[in-house]
Coordinates of N, CA and C in Angstrom, one line a residue:
M1 N 82.8 156.5 173.8 CA 82.5 157.2 172.5 C 83.6 156.8 171.5
L2 N 83.2 156.5 170.3 CA 84.1 156.1 169.3 C 84.7 157.4 168.6
K3 N 85.9 157.4 168.3 CA 86.5 158.5 167.6 C 86.6 158.2 166.1
Q4 N 86.6 159.2 165.3 CA 86.7 159.1 163.8 C 88.1 158.6 163.5
T5 N 88.2 157.6 162.6 CA 89.5 157.1 162.1 C 90.1 158.2 161.2
A6 N 91.4 158.4 161.5 CA 92.1 159.4 160.7 C 92.2 159.0 159.2
S7 N 92.1 160.0 158.3 CA 92.2 159.7 156.9 C 93.6 159.2 156.5
Q8 N 93.6 158.3 155.5 CA 94.9 157.7 155.1 C 95.1 158.1 153.7
T9 N 96.4 158.3 153.3 CA 96.7 158.5 151.9 C 97.1 157.1 151.4
V10 N 97.3 157.0 150.1 CA 97.7 155.7 149.5 C 99.1 155.4 150.0
G11 N 99.2 154.2 150.6 CA 100.5 153.9 151.3 C 101.5 153.3 150.3
P12 N 102.6 152.9 150.8 CA 103.7 152.4 150.0 C 103.4 151.0 149.4
Y13 N 102.3 150.3 150.0 CA 102.0 149.0 149.5 C 101.4 149.0 148.1
F14 N 100.9 150.1 147.6 CA 100.2 150.0 146.3 C 101.1 149.6 145.2
A15 N 102.3 150.0 145.2 CA 103.2 149.6 144.1 C 103.4 148.1 144.0
Y16 N 103.4 147.5 145.2 CA 103.5 146.0 145.3 C 102.4 145.3 144.6
A17 N 101.2 145.9 144.7 CA 100.0 145.3 144.1 C 99.8 145.7 142.7
L18 N 100.1 147.0 142.4 CA 99.8 147.5 141.0 C 100.9 147.3 140.0
T19 N 102.2 147.2 140.5 CA 103.3 147.0 139.6 C 104.1 145.9 140.1
P20 N 103.6 144.7 140.1 CA 104.3 143.5 140.7 C 105.5 143.0 140.0
Q21 N 105.7 143.5 138.7 CA 106.8 143.0 137.9 C 108.1 143.4 138.6
S22 N 108.2 144.5 139.2 CA 109.4 144.9 139.9 C 109.6 144.1 141.2
Y23 N 108.7 143.3 141.6 CA 108.8 142.5 142.7 C 108.8 141.0 142.3
G24 N 109.0 140.7 141.0 CA 109.2 139.4 140.5 C 107.9 138.6 140.3
R25 N 106.7 139.4 140.2 CA 105.4 138.8 140.0 C 104.8 139.2 138.7
V26 N 103.9 138.5 138.2 CA 103.2 138.8 137.0 C 102.1 139.9 137.3
G27 N 101.9 140.8 136.4 CA 100.9 141.9 136.6 C 99.9 141.9 135.4
L28 N 98.9 142.8 135.6 CA 97.9 143.0 134.5 C 98.4 143.8 133.4
G29 N 99.2 144.8 133.7 CA 99.8 145.7 132.7 C 101.3 145.8 132.8
S30 N 101.9 146.3 131.8 CA 103.3 146.5 131.8 C 103.7 147.7 131.0
S31 N 104.9 148.0 131.0 CA 105.4 149.2 130.2 C 105.6 148.8 128.7
T32 N 105.5 147.5 128.4 CA 105.6 147.1 127.0 C 104.2 146.7 126.5
M33 N 103.7 147.6 125.7 CA 102.3 147.5 125.2 C 102.2 146.9 123.8
V34 N 103.3 146.5 123.2 CA 103.3 146.0 121.9 C 104.0 144.7 121.8
D35 N 103.8 143.9 120.7 CA 104.6 142.8 120.5 C 105.0 142.8 119.0
Q36 N 105.6 141.8 118.5 CA 106.2 141.8 117.1 C 105.1 142.1 116.0
E37 N 103.9 141.7 116.3 CA 102.8 141.8 115.3 C 101.9 143.0 115.5
T38 N 102.1 143.9 116.5 CA 101.3 145.1 116.7 C 101.5 146.0 115.5
R39 N 100.3 146.5 115.0 CA 100.4 147.4 113.8 C 100.6 148.8 114.3
G40 N 101.3 149.6 113.4 CA 101.5 151.0 113.7 C 102.9 151.4 113.9
E41 N 103.1 152.8 114.0 CA 104.4 153.3 114.3 C 104.8 153.1 115.7
R42 N 105.9 152.4 115.9 CA 106.4 152.1 117.3 C 107.0 153.4 117.9
I43 N 106.6 153.7 119.1 CA 107.1 154.8 119.8 C 107.4 154.4 121.3
R44 N 108.2 155.2 121.9 CA 108.4 155.1 123.3 C 107.9 156.4 124.0
I45 N 107.1 156.3 125.0 CA 106.7 157.4 125.8 C 107.5 157.3 127.1
E46 N 108.2 158.4 127.4 CA 109.1 158.4 128.6 C 109.1 159.8 129.3
G47 N 109.4 159.7 130.5 CA 109.4 161.0 131.3 C 109.7 160.7 132.7
R48 N 109.5 161.8 133.5 CA 109.7 161.7 135.0 C 108.5 162.3 135.6
V49 N 108.3 161.9 136.9 CA 107.3 162.5 137.7 C 107.9 163.3 138.8
F50 N 107.4 164.5 139.0 CA 108.0 165.4 140.0 C 106.9 165.9 141.0
D51 N 107.3 166.1 142.2 CA 106.4 166.7 143.2 C 106.4 168.2 143.1
G52 N 105.7 168.8 144.0 CA 105.6 170.3 144.0 C 106.9 171.0 144.3
T53 N 107.9 170.4 144.9 CA 109.2 171.0 145.1 C 110.2 170.8 144.0
G54 N 109.8 170.0 143.0 CA 110.7 169.6 141.9 C 111.5 168.3 142.2
A55 N 111.2 167.6 143.3 CA 111.9 166.4 143.6 C 111.2 165.3 142.8
P56 N 112.0 164.3 142.4 CA 111.4 163.1 141.7 C 110.5 162.3 142.6
V57 N 109.4 161.8 142.1 CA 108.5 160.9 142.8 C 109.0 159.5 142.4
V58 N 109.6 158.8 143.4 CA 110.2 157.5 143.1 C 109.3 156.3 143.2
D59 N 108.1 156.5 143.6 CA 107.2 155.4 143.8 C 105.8 155.6 143.2
A60 N 105.7 156.4 142.1 CA 104.4 156.7 141.5 C 104.1 155.5 140.5
V61 N 102.8 155.4 140.2 CA 102.4 154.4 139.3 C 101.7 155.2 138.1
I62 N 102.1 154.9 136.9 CA 101.6 155.5 135.7 C 100.8 154.5 134.9
E63 N 99.6 154.9 134.5 CA 98.8 154.0 133.6 C 98.5 154.7 132.3
L64 N 98.5 154.0 131.2 CA 98.2 154.6 129.9 C 97.0 153.8 129.4
W65 N 96.1 154.5 128.7 CA 94.9 153.9 128.0 C 94.8 154.7 126.7
Q66 N 94.9 154.0 125.6 CA 95.0 154.7 124.3 C 94.3 153.8 123.2
A67 N 94.0 154.6 122.1 CA 93.5 153.9 120.9 C 94.7 153.3 120.2
N68 N 94.4 152.3 119.3 CA 95.4 151.7 118.5 C 95.8 152.7 117.3
A69 N 96.7 152.2 116.4 CA 97.2 153.0 115.3 C 96.1 153.5 114.4
A70 N 95.0 152.7 114.3 CA 93.9 153.1 113.5 C 92.9 154.0 114.2
G71 N 93.1 154.3 115.5 CA 92.2 155.2 116.2 C 91.0 154.5 116.9
R72 N 91.1 153.2 117.2 CA 90.1 152.5 117.8 C 90.5 152.0 119.2
Y73 N 89.7 152.1 120.2 CA 89.9 151.6 121.5 C 89.5 150.1 121.5
R74 N 90.2 149.3 122.3 CA 89.8 148.0 122.5 C 88.9 148.0 123.8
H75 N 87.7 148.3 123.5 CA 86.7 148.5 124.5 C 85.3 148.3 123.9
P76 N 84.4 147.6 124.7 CA 83.0 147.4 124.1 C 82.3 148.6 123.7
A77 N 82.6 149.7 124.3 CA 81.8 151.0 123.9 C 82.3 151.5 122.6
D78 N 83.5 151.1 122.1 CA 84.0 151.5 120.8 C 83.5 150.5 119.7
T79 N 82.3 150.8 119.2 CA 81.7 149.8 118.3 C 81.8 150.2 116.8
R80 N 82.7 151.1 116.5 CA 82.9 151.5 115.1 C 83.3 150.3 114.2
D81 N 82.5 149.8 113.4 CA 82.8 148.6 112.6 C 83.8 148.9 111.5
H82 N 83.9 150.2 111.0 CA 84.8 150.5 110.0 C 86.2 150.7 110.4
V83 N 86.5 150.6 111.7 CA 87.8 150.8 112.2 C 88.2 149.4 112.9
E84 N 89.3 148.9 112.5 CA 89.7 147.6 112.9 C 90.3 147.5 114.3
I85 N 90.0 146.5 115.0 CA 90.7 146.3 116.3 C 92.0 145.5 116.0
D86 N 93.1 145.9 116.6 CA 94.3 145.2 116.4 C 94.4 144.1 117.5
P87 N 94.3 142.8 117.1 CA 94.3 141.8 118.2 C 95.6 141.7 119.0
H88 N 96.7 142.4 118.5 CA 98.0 142.4 119.2 C 98.2 143.6 120.0
F89 N 97.1 144.4 120.3 CA 97.3 145.6 121.1 C 96.1 145.8 122.0
T90 N 96.3 145.8 123.3 CA 95.2 146.0 124.2 C 95.0 147.5 124.5
G91 N 96.0 148.3 124.3 CA 95.8 149.8 124.6 C 96.0 150.2 126.0
F92 N 96.4 149.2 126.9 CA 96.6 149.5 128.3 C 98.0 149.2 128.8
G93 N 98.6 150.1 129.5 CA 99.9 149.8 130.1 C 100.0 150.4 131.5
R94 N 100.8 149.8 132.3 CA 101.0 150.3 133.7 C 102.4 150.0 134.1
T95 N 103.0 151.0 134.8 CA 104.4 150.9 135.3 C 104.6 151.8 136.4
G96 N 105.7 151.5 137.2 CA 106.1 152.4 138.3 C 107.3 153.2 137.9
T97 N 107.5 154.3 138.7 CA 108.7 155.1 138.4 C 109.9 154.4 139.2
D98 N 111.1 154.7 138.7 CA 112.3 154.2 139.3 C 112.8 155.1 140.3
G99 N 114.0 154.9 140.7 CA 114.7 155.7 141.8 C 115.0 157.1 141.4
Q100 N 114.8 157.5 140.1 CA 115.0 158.9 139.7 C 113.6 159.5 139.2
G101 N 112.5 158.7 139.5 CA 111.2 159.2 139.1 C 110.9 159.0 137.6
Q102 N 111.7 158.2 137.0 CA 111.5 157.9 135.5 C 110.5 156.8 135.2
Y103 N 109.9 156.9 134.1 CA 109.0 155.8 133.6 C 109.1 155.8 132.1
W104 N 108.7 154.7 131.5 CA 108.7 154.6 130.0 C 107.7 153.5 129.6
F105 N 107.2 153.7 128.4 CA 106.2 152.7 127.8 C 106.7 152.5 126.3
D106 N 106.7 151.3 125.9 CA 106.8 151.0 124.4 C 105.5 150.7 123.9
T107 N 105.0 151.5 122.9 CA 103.7 151.4 122.4 C 103.6 151.8 121.0
V108 N 102.5 152.1 120.4 CA 102.3 152.7 119.1 C 101.7 154.0 119.2
K109 N 102.0 154.9 118.2 CA 101.4 156.2 118.2 C 99.9 156.0 117.8
P110 N 99.0 156.5 118.7 CA 97.5 156.3 118.4 C 97.1 157.1 117.2
G111 N 96.1 156.5 116.5 CA 95.5 157.2 115.4 C 94.4 158.2 115.9
A112 N 94.0 159.1 115.0 CA 92.9 160.0 115.4 C 91.6 159.2 115.5
L113 N 90.7 159.6 116.4 CA 89.5 158.9 116.6 C 88.4 159.2 115.6
G114 N 88.6 160.3 114.8 CA 87.7 160.7 113.8 C 86.5 161.5 114.3
D115 N 86.6 162.0 115.5 CA 85.5 162.8 116.1 C 86.0 164.2 116.5
G116 N 87.1 164.6 115.9 CA 87.6 166.0 116.2 C 88.7 165.9 117.3
Q117 N 88.9 164.8 118.0 CA 89.9 164.7 119.0 C 91.3 164.4 118.3
A118 N 92.3 165.1 118.7 CA 93.7 164.8 118.2 C 94.1 163.5 118.8
P119 N 95.1 162.9 118.1 CA 95.7 161.7 118.7 C 96.2 162.0 120.1
H120 N 95.9 161.1 121.0 CA 96.2 161.4 122.4 C 96.3 160.1 123.2
V121 N 96.9 160.2 124.3 CA 97.0 159.0 125.3 C 96.4 159.5 126.6
N122 N 95.5 158.7 127.2 CA 94.9 159.0 128.5 C 95.9 158.5 129.5
V123 N 96.2 159.4 130.5 CA 97.2 159.1 131.5 C 96.6 159.2 132.9
T124 N 96.9 158.2 133.7 CA 96.4 158.2 135.1 C 97.7 158.1 136.0
V125 N 97.7 158.9 137.1 CA 98.9 158.9 138.0 C 98.4 158.6 139.4
L126 N 99.1 157.7 140.0 CA 98.8 157.4 141.4 C 100.2 157.6 142.1
A127 N 100.1 158.1 143.4 CA 101.4 158.2 144.1 C 101.0 158.3 145.6
R128 N 102.1 158.1 146.4 CA 101.9 158.2 147.8 C 101.5 159.6 148.2
G129 N 100.6 159.8 149.1 CA 100.2 161.1 149.5 C 99.0 161.6 148.7
M130 N 98.6 160.9 147.7 CA 97.4 161.3 146.9 C 96.2 160.5 147.3
L131 N 95.1 161.2 147.6 CA 93.9 160.5 148.0 C 93.1 159.9 146.8
S132 N 93.3 160.5 145.6 CA 92.6 160.2 144.4 C 93.6 160.1 143.2
H133 N 93.3 159.3 142.2 CA 94.1 159.3 141.0 C 94.1 160.7 140.4
A134 N 95.1 161.0 139.6 CA 95.1 162.2 138.8 C 95.0 161.8 137.3
F135 N 94.1 162.4 136.6 CA 93.9 162.1 135.2 C 94.3 163.2 134.3
T136 N 95.1 162.9 133.2 CA 95.5 163.9 132.3 C 95.5 163.3 130.9
R137 N 95.9 164.0 129.9 CA 96.1 163.5 128.6 C 97.5 163.9 128.1
L138 N 98.0 163.1 127.2 CA 99.3 163.4 126.5 C 98.9 163.6 125.0
Y139 N 99.3 164.7 124.5 CA 99.2 165.0 123.1 C 100.6 165.0 122.5
F140 N 100.7 165.0 121.2 CA 102.0 164.9 120.5 C 102.3 166.2 119.8
D141 N 103.5 166.7 120.0 CA 103.9 168.0 119.5 C 104.0 168.0 117.9
D142 N 104.1 166.9 117.3 CA 104.1 166.8 115.8 C 102.7 166.6 115.2
E143 N 101.7 166.9 116.0 CA 100.3 166.9 115.6 C 99.7 168.2 115.8
A144 N 100.4 169.3 115.4 CA 100.0 170.7 115.7 C 98.6 171.0 115.1
G145 N 98.3 170.5 113.8 CA 97.1 170.8 113.2 C 95.9 170.2 113.9
A146 N 96.1 168.9 114.3 CA 95.0 168.2 115.0 C 94.9 168.8 116.4
N147 N 96.0 169.1 117.0 CA 95.9 169.7 118.4 C 95.1 171.0 118.4
A148 N 95.3 171.8 117.4 CA 94.6 173.1 117.3 C 93.1 172.9 117.1
E149 N 92.6 171.7 116.7 CA 91.2 171.4 116.5 C 90.6 170.7 117.7
D150 N 91.4 170.2 118.6 CA 90.9 169.4 119.7 C 90.2 170.2 120.8
A151 N 88.9 170.0 121.0 CA 88.2 170.9 121.9 C 88.7 170.8 123.3
L152 N 89.0 169.7 123.8 CA 89.5 169.6 125.2 C 90.8 170.3 125.4
L153 N 91.8 170.1 124.5 CA 93.0 170.8 124.6 C 92.8 172.3 124.4
Q154 N 92.0 172.7 123.5 CA 91.7 174.2 123.4 C 91.0 174.8 124.5
S155 N 90.3 174.0 125.4 CA 89.6 174.5 126.5 C 90.6 174.8 127.7
V156 N 91.8 174.4 127.6 CA 92.9 174.6 128.6 C 93.5 176.0 128.3
P157 N 93.7 176.8 129.3 CA 94.3 178.1 129.0 C 95.6 178.0 128.2
A158 N 95.8 178.9 127.2 CA 96.9 178.8 126.3 C 98.3 178.6 127.0
D159 N 98.5 179.3 128.1 CA 99.8 179.2 128.8 C 100.0 177.9 129.6
R160 N 98.9 177.1 129.6 CA 99.1 175.8 130.3 C 99.1 174.6 129.4
R161 N 98.7 174.8 128.1 CA 98.6 173.7 127.2 C 99.9 172.9 127.0
A162 N 101.0 173.5 127.1 CA 102.3 172.9 126.9 C 102.5 171.7 127.9
T163 N 101.9 171.8 129.1 CA 102.0 170.7 130.1 C 101.4 169.4 129.6
L164 N 100.6 169.5 128.5 CA 99.9 168.3 128.0 C 100.5 167.8 126.7
V165 N 101.6 168.4 126.2 CA 102.1 168.1 124.9 C 103.5 167.4 125.1
A166 N 103.6 166.2 124.6 CA 104.9 165.5 124.7 C 105.8 165.9 123.5
K167 N 107.1 166.0 123.8 CA 108.0 166.5 122.8 C 108.7 165.3 122.1
R168 N 108.7 165.3 120.8 CA 109.3 164.2 120.0 C 110.8 164.3 120.1
V169 N 111.4 163.2 120.3 CA 112.9 163.1 120.5 C 113.3 161.9 119.6
E170 N 114.2 162.2 118.7 CA 114.8 161.1 117.9 C 115.9 160.4 118.7
T171 N 115.8 159.1 118.8 CA 116.8 158.4 119.5 C 117.5 157.4 118.5
G172 N 118.6 156.8 118.9 CA 119.2 155.8 118.1 C 118.4 154.6 117.8
G173 N 117.5 154.3 118.7 CA 116.6 153.1 118.6 C 115.3 153.4 118.0
G174 N 114.9 154.7 117.7 CA 113.6 155.0 117.2 C 113.1 156.3 117.6
V175 N 111.8 156.4 117.8 CA 111.2 157.7 118.2 C 110.7 157.6 119.6
A176 N 110.9 158.6 120.4 CA 110.4 158.7 121.7 C 109.7 160.1 121.9
Y177 N 108.7 160.1 122.8 CA 108.0 161.3 123.1 C 108.3 161.5 124.6
R178 N 108.8 162.7 125.0 CA 109.1 163.0 126.4 C 107.9 163.7 127.0
F179 N 107.5 163.2 128.1 CA 106.3 163.7 128.8 C 106.6 163.7 130.3
D180 N 107.0 164.8 130.9 CA 107.3 164.9 132.3 C 105.9 165.3 133.0
I181 N 105.7 164.7 134.1 CA 104.5 165.0 134.9 C 104.8 165.7 136.2
H182 N 104.3 166.9 136.4 CA 104.5 167.7 137.6 C 103.2 167.7 138.4
L183 N 103.2 167.1 139.6 CA 102.0 166.9 140.4 C 101.5 168.2 141.0
Q184 N 102.5 169.2 141.2 CA 102.1 170.5 141.8 C 103.2 171.5 141.4
G185 N 103.0 172.7 141.8 CA 104.0 173.7 141.5 C 103.8 174.6 140.3
D186 N 104.8 175.4 139.9 CA 104.7 176.3 138.8 C 104.5 175.6 137.5
D187 N 105.0 174.4 137.3 CA 104.9 173.7 136.1 C 103.9 172.6 136.1
E188 N 102.9 172.7 137.1 CA 102.0 171.6 137.3 C 101.3 171.2 136.0
T189 N 101.3 169.9 135.8 CA 100.5 169.3 134.6 C 99.1 169.6 134.8
V190 N 98.4 169.9 133.7 CA 96.9 170.1 133.8 C 96.3 168.7 134.0
F191 N 95.4 168.6 135.1 CA 94.7 167.4 135.3 C 93.2 167.6 135.2
F192 N 92.5 166.6 134.8 CA 91.1 166.7 134.5 C 90.3 165.9 135.5
D193 N 89.0 166.2 135.7 CA 88.1 165.4 136.5 C 87.8 164.1 135.7
A194 N 87.6 163.0 136.4 CA 87.3 161.8 135.7 C 85.9 161.7 135.2

């Protein structure tokens, strides 16, 4: 009689395949999403990933998918002819966390999509011990008016919305938005079904 195979969580091998830059290999995405010719306000998105006990997750993978500065996705389903595609911006980034659970992306601040959604970044989190990706959104704290009109953000209970809002931080080198991700616990980030 055959026995059922035990379930497996995502193992430590996934970082080698998904974030090969840290292993000296070329990857599909990186934490630098812009080049010298990318249009829009340059920003850095940075933060840390924490587990349910508050310990940093040192081998998580973070992916970003976002619209460009004009509010258009580089995707065949975004066919709005009146909004220009920036040929120097793919809208996708991927990186791993470091030994302190930190991550960062150099990107542009996305524009509004024009459909009632506030400027936002789609965030996917993968980590050891997770059977499925976790999906969330990052909103910007200096977009209060647009955030108040965003139907998805407003559908989140008021006391949990702050887990989706990145804080603007002025740095010597420019503008950064701080977005810590808590996988579980009292400060758990709100995650959505895909």
